[in-house]
mmCIF file of C-alpha atoms and ligand atoms in Angstrom:
data_model
loop_
_atom_site.group_PDB
_atom_site.id
_atom_site.type_symbol
_atom_site.label_atom_id
_atom_site.label_comp_id
_atom_site.label_asym_id
_atom_site.label_seq_id
_atom_site.Cartn_x
_atom_site.Cartn_y
_atom_site.Cartn_z
ATOM 1 C CA UNK A 1 -118.108 -55.277 90.428
ATOM 2 C CA UNK A 2 -115.988 -57.187 88.024
ATOM 3 C CA UNK A 3 -117.986 -55.879 85.345
ATOM 4 C CA UNK A 4 -117.205 -52.284 86.048
ATOM 5 C CA UNK A 5 -113.634 -53.376 85.637
ATOM 6 C CA UNK A 6 -114.259 -54.931 82.383
ATOM 7 C CA UNK A 7 -112.192 -53.149 79.370
ATOM 8 C CA UNK A 8 -115.247 -52.480 77.606
ATOM 9 C CA UNK A 9 -116.142 -50.136 80.584
ATOM 10 C CA UNK A 10 -112.870 -48.048 80.570
ATOM 11 C CA UNK A 11 -112.361 -44.792 78.235
ATOM 12 C CA UNK A 12 -110.703 -44.939 75.149
ATOM 13 C CA UNK A 13 -107.798 -43.366 76.384
ATOM 14 C CA UNK A 14 -107.405 -45.935 79.277
ATOM 15 C CA UNK A 15 -107.385 -48.807 76.990
ATOM 16 C CA UNK A 16 -105.148 -47.447 74.548
ATOM 17 C CA UNK A 17 -102.482 -46.729 77.185
ATOM 18 C CA UNK A 18 -102.864 -50.283 78.445
ATOM 19 C CA UNK A 19 -102.247 -51.281 74.838
ATOM 20 C CA UNK A 20 -99.194 -48.658 74.286
ATOM 21 C CA UNK A 21 -97.434 -50.131 77.679
ATOM 22 C CA UNK A 22 -98.075 -53.844 76.839
ATOM 23 C CA UNK A 23 -96.374 -53.059 72.994
ATOM 24 C CA UNK A 24 -93.433 -51.375 74.557
ATOM 25 C CA UNK A 25 -93.086 -54.408 77.004
ATOM 26 C CA UNK A 26 -93.307 -56.999 74.151
ATOM 27 C CA UNK A 27 -91.030 -55.199 72.093
ATOM 28 C CA UNK A 28 -88.389 -54.679 74.934
ATOM 29 C CA UNK A 29 -88.666 -58.285 75.709
ATOM 30 C CA UNK A 30 -88.047 -59.331 72.046
ATOM 31 C CA UNK A 31 -84.826 -56.842 72.265
ATOM 32 C CA UNK A 32 -84.046 -58.556 75.467
ATOM 33 C CA UNK A 33 -84.099 -55.086 77.201
ATOM 34 C CA UNK A 34 -85.731 -54.539 80.657
ATOM 35 C CA UNK A 35 -89.359 -52.739 80.152
ATOM 36 C CA UNK A 36 -88.911 -50.178 82.744
ATOM 37 C CA UNK A 37 -85.670 -48.711 80.737
ATOM 38 C CA UNK A 38 -88.404 -47.164 78.260
ATOM 39 C CA UNK A 39 -90.521 -44.593 79.519
ATOM 40 C CA UNK A 40 -93.726 -43.360 77.581
ATOM 41 C CA UNK A 41 -94.128 -39.691 76.643
ATOM 42 C CA UNK A 42 -97.697 -38.664 76.186
ATOM 43 C CA UNK A 43 -97.536 -36.403 73.207
ATOM 44 C CA UNK A 44 -100.372 -34.057 73.909
ATOM 45 C CA UNK A 45 -100.744 -31.184 71.243
ATOM 46 C CA UNK A 46 -104.236 -30.521 70.386
ATOM 47 C CA UNK A 47 -105.644 -32.749 73.226
ATOM 48 C CA UNK A 48 -108.104 -31.095 75.559
ATOM 49 C CA UNK A 49 -107.300 -31.030 79.504
ATOM 50 C CA UNK A 50 -109.869 -33.601 80.161
ATOM 51 C CA UNK A 51 -108.486 -36.404 78.190
ATOM 52 C CA UNK A 52 -104.834 -35.464 79.348
ATOM 53 C CA UNK A 53 -106.366 -36.043 82.802
ATOM 54 C CA UNK A 54 -107.599 -39.403 81.889
ATOM 55 C CA UNK A 55 -104.352 -40.226 80.548
ATOM 56 C CA UNK A 56 -102.564 -39.304 83.905
ATOM 57 C CA UNK A 57 -105.639 -41.218 85.766
ATOM 58 C CA UNK A 58 -104.341 -44.393 83.621
ATOM 59 C CA UNK A 59 -100.549 -43.948 84.823
ATOM 60 C CA UNK A 60 -99.191 -41.469 82.182
ATOM 61 C CA UNK A 61 -96.306 -39.649 84.251
ATOM 62 C CA UNK A 62 -94.606 -37.694 81.477
ATOM 63 C CA UNK A 63 -96.462 -35.153 79.153
ATOM 64 C CA UNK A 64 -94.845 -33.918 76.156
ATOM 65 C CA UNK A 65 -95.782 -30.736 75.020
ATOM 66 C CA UNK A 66 -95.114 -29.118 71.549
ATOM 67 C CA UNK A 67 -96.443 -25.371 72.070
ATOM 68 C CA UNK A 68 -95.483 -23.356 74.817
ATOM 69 C CA UNK A 69 -99.110 -21.562 74.627
ATOM 70 C CA UNK A 70 -101.004 -24.955 74.768
ATOM 71 C CA UNK A 71 -98.725 -25.996 77.626
ATOM 72 C CA UNK A 72 -98.871 -23.216 80.351
ATOM 73 C CA UNK A 73 -102.866 -23.547 80.843
ATOM 74 C CA UNK A 74 -102.312 -27.357 81.249
ATOM 75 C CA UNK A 75 -99.528 -26.884 83.794
ATOM 76 C CA UNK A 76 -101.496 -24.532 85.596
ATOM 77 C CA UNK A 77 -104.516 -26.848 85.860
ATOM 78 C CA UNK A 78 -102.662 -29.811 86.462
ATOM 79 C CA UNK A 79 -100.094 -28.208 89.022
ATOM 80 C CA UNK A 80 -101.386 -30.465 92.011
ATOM 81 C CA UNK A 81 -101.243 -33.776 90.072
ATOM 82 C CA UNK A 82 -98.371 -35.636 91.988
ATOM 83 C CA UNK A 83 -95.379 -36.898 90.236
ATOM 84 C CA UNK A 84 -95.715 -35.461 86.784
ATOM 85 C CA UNK A 85 -93.039 -34.682 84.646
ATOM 86 C CA UNK A 86 -93.224 -32.095 81.601
ATOM 87 C CA UNK A 87 -91.046 -32.672 78.385
ATOM 88 C CA UNK A 88 -90.770 -29.996 75.830
ATOM 89 C CA UNK A 89 -90.464 -32.122 72.351
ATOM 90 C CA UNK A 90 -91.532 -29.271 69.726
ATOM 91 C CA UNK A 91 -89.657 -26.735 67.782
ATOM 92 C CA UNK A 92 -88.409 -24.080 70.668
ATOM 93 C CA UNK A 93 -88.120 -20.422 69.501
ATOM 94 C CA UNK A 94 -85.506 -18.508 71.218
ATOM 95 C CA UNK A 95 -87.420 -16.125 72.733
ATOM 96 C CA UNK A 96 -89.573 -18.724 74.469
ATOM 97 C CA UNK A 97 -86.893 -20.275 76.100
ATOM 98 C CA UNK A 98 -87.150 -18.172 79.183
ATOM 99 C CA UNK A 99 -90.332 -19.576 80.144
ATOM 100 C CA UNK A 100 -89.420 -23.023 79.524
ATOM 101 C CA UNK A 101 -85.945 -23.462 81.458
ATOM 102 C CA UNK A 102 -86.469 -24.914 84.721
ATOM 103 C CA UNK A 103 -90.078 -25.542 83.909
ATOM 104 C CA UNK A 104 -89.733 -28.423 81.857
ATOM 105 C CA UNK A 105 -87.877 -31.474 82.922
ATOM 106 C CA UNK A 106 -86.062 -32.162 79.607
ATOM 107 C CA UNK A 107 -86.202 -30.266 76.398
ATOM 108 C CA UNK A 108 -85.814 -32.762 73.663
ATOM 109 C CA UNK A 109 -85.453 -30.274 70.479
ATOM 110 C CA UNK A 110 -82.216 -28.774 70.935
ATOM 111 C CA UNK A 111 -81.621 -28.086 67.461
ATOM 112 C CA UNK A 112 -78.885 -25.168 67.163
ATOM 113 C CA UNK A 113 -75.931 -23.885 68.946
ATOM 114 C CA UNK A 114 -77.811 -20.339 69.669
ATOM 115 C CA UNK A 115 -80.708 -22.003 71.261
ATOM 116 C CA UNK A 116 -78.544 -24.080 73.380
ATOM 117 C CA UNK A 117 -76.442 -21.032 74.567
ATOM 118 C CA UNK A 118 -79.944 -19.073 74.985
ATOM 119 C CA UNK A 119 -80.990 -22.216 77.406
ATOM 120 C CA UNK A 120 -77.733 -22.085 79.165
ATOM 121 C CA UNK A 121 -77.875 -18.548 79.628
ATOM 122 C CA UNK A 122 -81.771 -18.561 80.914
ATOM 123 C CA UNK A 123 -80.733 -21.414 83.323
ATOM 124 C CA UNK A 124 -78.028 -19.884 84.685
ATOM 125 C CA UNK A 125 -80.183 -16.853 85.558
ATOM 126 C CA UNK A 126 -82.671 -19.081 87.271
ATOM 127 C CA UNK A 127 -79.919 -21.108 89.074
ATOM 128 C CA UNK A 128 -80.991 -24.332 87.283
ATOM 129 C CA UNK A 129 -79.407 -27.097 85.121
ATOM 130 C CA UNK A 130 -81.684 -27.783 82.206
ATOM 131 C CA UNK A 131 -81.459 -31.448 80.978
ATOM 132 C CA UNK A 132 -81.569 -31.486 76.917
ATOM 133 C CA UNK A 133 -81.296 -33.975 73.974
ATOM 134 C CA UNK A 134 -79.678 -33.071 70.938
ATOM 135 C CA UNK A 135 -82.308 -33.216 67.839
ATOM 136 C CA UNK A 136 -80.346 -35.053 64.988
ATOM 137 C CA UNK A 137 -81.833 -34.980 61.619
ATOM 138 C CA UNK A 138 -80.976 -38.566 61.098
ATOM 139 C CA UNK A 139 -82.440 -38.633 57.528
ATOM 140 C CA UNK A 140 -80.537 -35.650 56.398
ATOM 141 C CA UNK A 141 -83.812 -34.046 55.049
ATOM 142 C CA UNK A 142 -83.676 -30.442 53.964
ATOM 143 C CA UNK A 143 -87.134 -29.628 55.550
ATOM 144 C CA UNK A 144 -86.386 -31.111 59.095
ATOM 145 C CA UNK A 145 -84.949 -29.364 62.410
ATOM 146 C CA UNK A 146 -81.792 -31.021 63.758
ATOM 147 C CA UNK A 147 -78.255 -31.223 63.612
ATOM 148 C CA UNK A 148 -76.721 -33.125 60.982
ATOM 149 C CA UNK A 149 -75.355 -36.110 61.985
ATOM 150 C CA UNK A 150 -71.623 -35.521 61.111
ATOM 151 C CA UNK A 151 -71.944 -32.172 63.330
ATOM 152 C CA UNK A 152 -73.129 -33.562 66.341
ATOM 153 C CA UNK A 153 -69.627 -34.690 67.876
ATOM 154 C CA UNK A 154 -68.743 -30.868 67.486
ATOM 155 C CA UNK A 155 -71.750 -29.519 68.854
ATOM 156 C CA UNK A 156 -71.668 -31.971 72.062
ATOM 157 C CA UNK A 157 -68.307 -31.053 72.574
ATOM 158 C CA UNK A 158 -69.259 -27.297 72.641
ATOM 159 C CA UNK A 159 -72.591 -28.003 74.691
ATOM 160 C CA UNK A 160 -70.204 -29.865 77.026
ATOM 161 C CA UNK A 161 -68.602 -26.912 78.387
ATOM 162 C CA UNK A 162 -72.028 -24.940 79.279
ATOM 163 C CA UNK A 163 -72.460 -25.113 82.952
ATOM 164 C CA UNK A 164 -76.166 -24.716 83.202
ATOM 165 C CA UNK A 165 -77.178 -27.515 80.542
ATOM 166 C CA UNK A 166 -76.602 -30.894 80.628
ATOM 167 C CA UNK A 167 -77.140 -33.282 77.154
ATOM 168 C CA UNK A 168 -78.700 -36.604 78.186
ATOM 169 C CA UNK A 169 -78.952 -37.810 74.878
ATOM 170 C CA UNK A 170 -80.444 -37.771 71.076
ATOM 171 C CA UNK A 171 -83.790 -37.229 69.829
ATOM 172 C CA UNK A 172 -84.865 -38.022 66.211
ATOM 173 C CA UNK A 173 -87.984 -37.640 64.091
ATOM 174 C CA UNK A 174 -87.063 -39.823 60.937
ATOM 175 C CA UNK A 175 -88.503 -39.498 57.755
ATOM 176 C CA UNK A 176 -91.963 -40.352 57.277
ATOM 177 C CA UNK A 177 -92.512 -44.028 55.918
ATOM 178 C CA UNK A 178 -95.187 -46.038 54.928
ATOM 179 C CA UNK A 179 -94.109 -48.802 57.257
ATOM 180 C CA UNK A 180 -93.042 -49.008 60.604
ATOM 181 C CA UNK A 181 -90.067 -51.341 59.612
ATOM 182 C CA UNK A 182 -88.719 -49.065 57.139
ATOM 183 C CA UNK A 183 -87.839 -46.548 60.020
ATOM 184 C CA UNK A 184 -85.589 -49.329 61.800
ATOM 185 C CA UNK A 185 -82.504 -48.328 59.657
ATOM 186 C CA UNK A 186 -82.989 -44.702 61.349
ATOM 187 C CA UNK A 187 -83.309 -45.785 64.662
ATOM 188 C CA UNK A 188 -80.246 -48.115 64.563
ATOM 189 C CA UNK A 189 -78.102 -45.246 63.034
ATOM 190 C CA UNK A 190 -79.378 -43.071 65.764
ATOM 191 C CA UNK A 191 -78.137 -45.717 68.456
ATOM 192 C CA UNK A 192 -74.852 -45.873 66.811
ATOM 193 C CA UNK A 193 -74.441 -42.297 66.685
ATOM 194 C CA UNK A 194 -74.992 -42.172 70.318
ATOM 195 C CA UNK A 195 -72.518 -45.084 70.749
ATOM 196 C CA UNK A 196 -70.081 -43.228 69.066
ATOM 197 C CA UNK A 197 -70.587 -39.913 70.888
ATOM 198 C CA UNK A 198 -70.573 -41.716 74.211
ATOM 199 C CA UNK A 199 -67.081 -42.645 73.409
ATOM 200 C CA UNK A 200 -65.928 -38.863 73.396
ATOM 201 C CA UNK A 201 -64.274 -37.403 76.425
ATOM 202 C CA UNK A 202 -67.119 -35.782 77.892
ATOM 203 C CA UNK A 203 -67.301 -34.027 81.362
ATOM 204 C CA UNK A 204 -70.775 -34.185 82.308
ATOM 205 C CA UNK A 205 -72.579 -34.931 78.722
ATOM 206 C CA UNK A 206 -74.149 -38.343 78.474
ATOM 207 C CA UNK A 207 -75.806 -40.317 75.808
ATOM 208 C CA UNK A 208 -78.389 -42.414 78.007
ATOM 209 C CA UNK A 209 -81.279 -41.258 76.592
ATOM 210 C CA UNK A 210 -82.529 -41.792 73.018
ATOM 211 C CA UNK A 211 -85.840 -40.074 72.437
ATOM 212 C CA UNK A 212 -87.361 -42.005 69.251
ATOM 213 C CA UNK A 213 -90.634 -43.458 68.277
ATOM 214 C CA UNK A 214 -94.041 -42.365 67.519
ATOM 215 C CA UNK A 215 -97.108 -43.938 67.113
ATOM 216 C CA UNK A 216 -96.442 -45.717 63.930
ATOM 217 C CA UNK A 217 -93.537 -47.192 64.966
ATOM 218 C CA UNK A 218 -92.662 -46.704 68.556
ATOM 219 C CA UNK A 219 -92.230 -50.879 68.933
ATOM 220 C CA UNK A 220 -89.681 -50.912 66.092
ATOM 221 C CA UNK A 221 -87.852 -47.729 68.337
ATOM 222 C CA UNK A 222 -87.847 -49.892 71.550
ATOM 223 C CA UNK A 223 -86.441 -52.840 69.313
ATOM 224 C CA UNK A 224 -83.513 -50.301 68.518
ATOM 225 C CA UNK A 225 -82.760 -49.210 71.849
ATOM 226 C CA UNK A 226 -85.535 -45.970 72.426
ATOM 227 C CA UNK A 227 -85.518 -44.833 76.083
ATOM 228 C CA UNK A 228 -88.363 -42.491 75.722
ATOM 229 C CA UNK A 229 -91.052 -42.823 73.055
ATOM 230 C CA UNK A 230 -93.303 -39.989 72.169
ATOM 231 C CA UNK A 231 -96.881 -41.321 71.570
ATOM 232 C CA UNK A 232 -99.844 -39.133 70.610
ATOM 233 C CA UNK A 233 -102.379 -40.917 68.448
ATOM 234 C CA UNK A 234 -102.106 -44.199 69.531
ATOM 235 C CA UNK A 235 -103.209 -42.706 72.941
ATOM 236 C CA UNK A 236 -105.710 -39.799 72.249
ATOM 237 C CA UNK A 237 -106.684 -40.715 68.512
ATOM 238 C CA UNK A 238 -106.369 -38.536 65.313
ATOM 239 C CA UNK A 239 -105.647 -35.192 65.461
ATOM 240 C CA UNK A 240 -107.683 -32.462 63.795
ATOM 241 C CA UNK A 241 -104.444 -31.528 61.706
HETATM 242 C C1 PLP B 301 -96.893 -34.940 67.729
HETATM 243 C C2 PLP B 301 -95.529 -35.302 68.381
HETATM 244 C C3 PLP B 301 -95.402 -36.800 68.285
HETATM 245 C C4 PLP B 301 -96.415 -37.787 68.372
HETATM 246 O O1 PLP B 301 -96.650 -38.182 67.142
HETATM 247 P P1 PLP B 301 -97.841 -39.445 67.098
HETATM 248 O O2 PLP B 301 -97.614 -39.891 65.593
HETATM 249 O O3 PLP B 301 -99.241 -38.614 67.106
HETATM 250 O O4 PLP B 301 -97.670 -40.385 68.087
HETATM 251 C C5 PLP B 301 -94.173 -37.113 68.826
HETATM 252 N N1 PLP B 301 -93.015 -36.247 68.462
HETATM 253 C C6 PLP B 301 -93.191 -35.057 68.412
HETATM 254 C C7 PLP B 301 -92.064 -34.214 68.391
HETATM 255 C C8 PLP B 301 -94.642 -34.380 67.884
HETATM 256 O O5 PLP B 301 -94.730 -33.294 67.798
#
């Protein structure tokens, strides 16, 4: 019996998830944080359904989807899986907002005022309140989506008046770096920005969530205050990109 439970007999996905959870826990401890303050979002783009199911069996409870057309069949197939939450983490086109609102527990990637307005409008039509994060272009890269750090306070103030959308925090994808450690200043800056924004007089928006850290650097992100880490490759292996 014991042999059947030996780590070698588990699927790679299951072993990878255990390893990621241990790394999150260790990073939290190094930073004096409670490990349960950090939630793992499994980023599943290009991952076939049966491997997503393995991840769920291994305890993953949040699935991060980047593409609506890929997410919908998975959501349908997994509709009876208990306690699953779906997060939208990819770039969201305005015309797809209608299908995302109320279906995804959180949208991480709000990167323009017009997108926020559309989410608010569609959420109102559906009678739901949509939780969102503001994507910040923390490296100020011309090729990246997201609000410039200097614009976020104004954006947040504008969104705070929208009745059907609630800002829960920030999301960042820092510039690609060769080493995880080089991402640390961007994560730290993000947390500093969230702290600043949290001091604004806000009606319902809050800055409790920081979605930052991917396979290469989630341990650093956790040390710097991440509450949501979006991990794909470290769980599912390399993607066919
Ligand atoms: C794919 C993706 C991830 C996961 O990236 P990995 O490096 O594979 O962990 C995280 N966030 C977003 C927005 C993604 O599109």
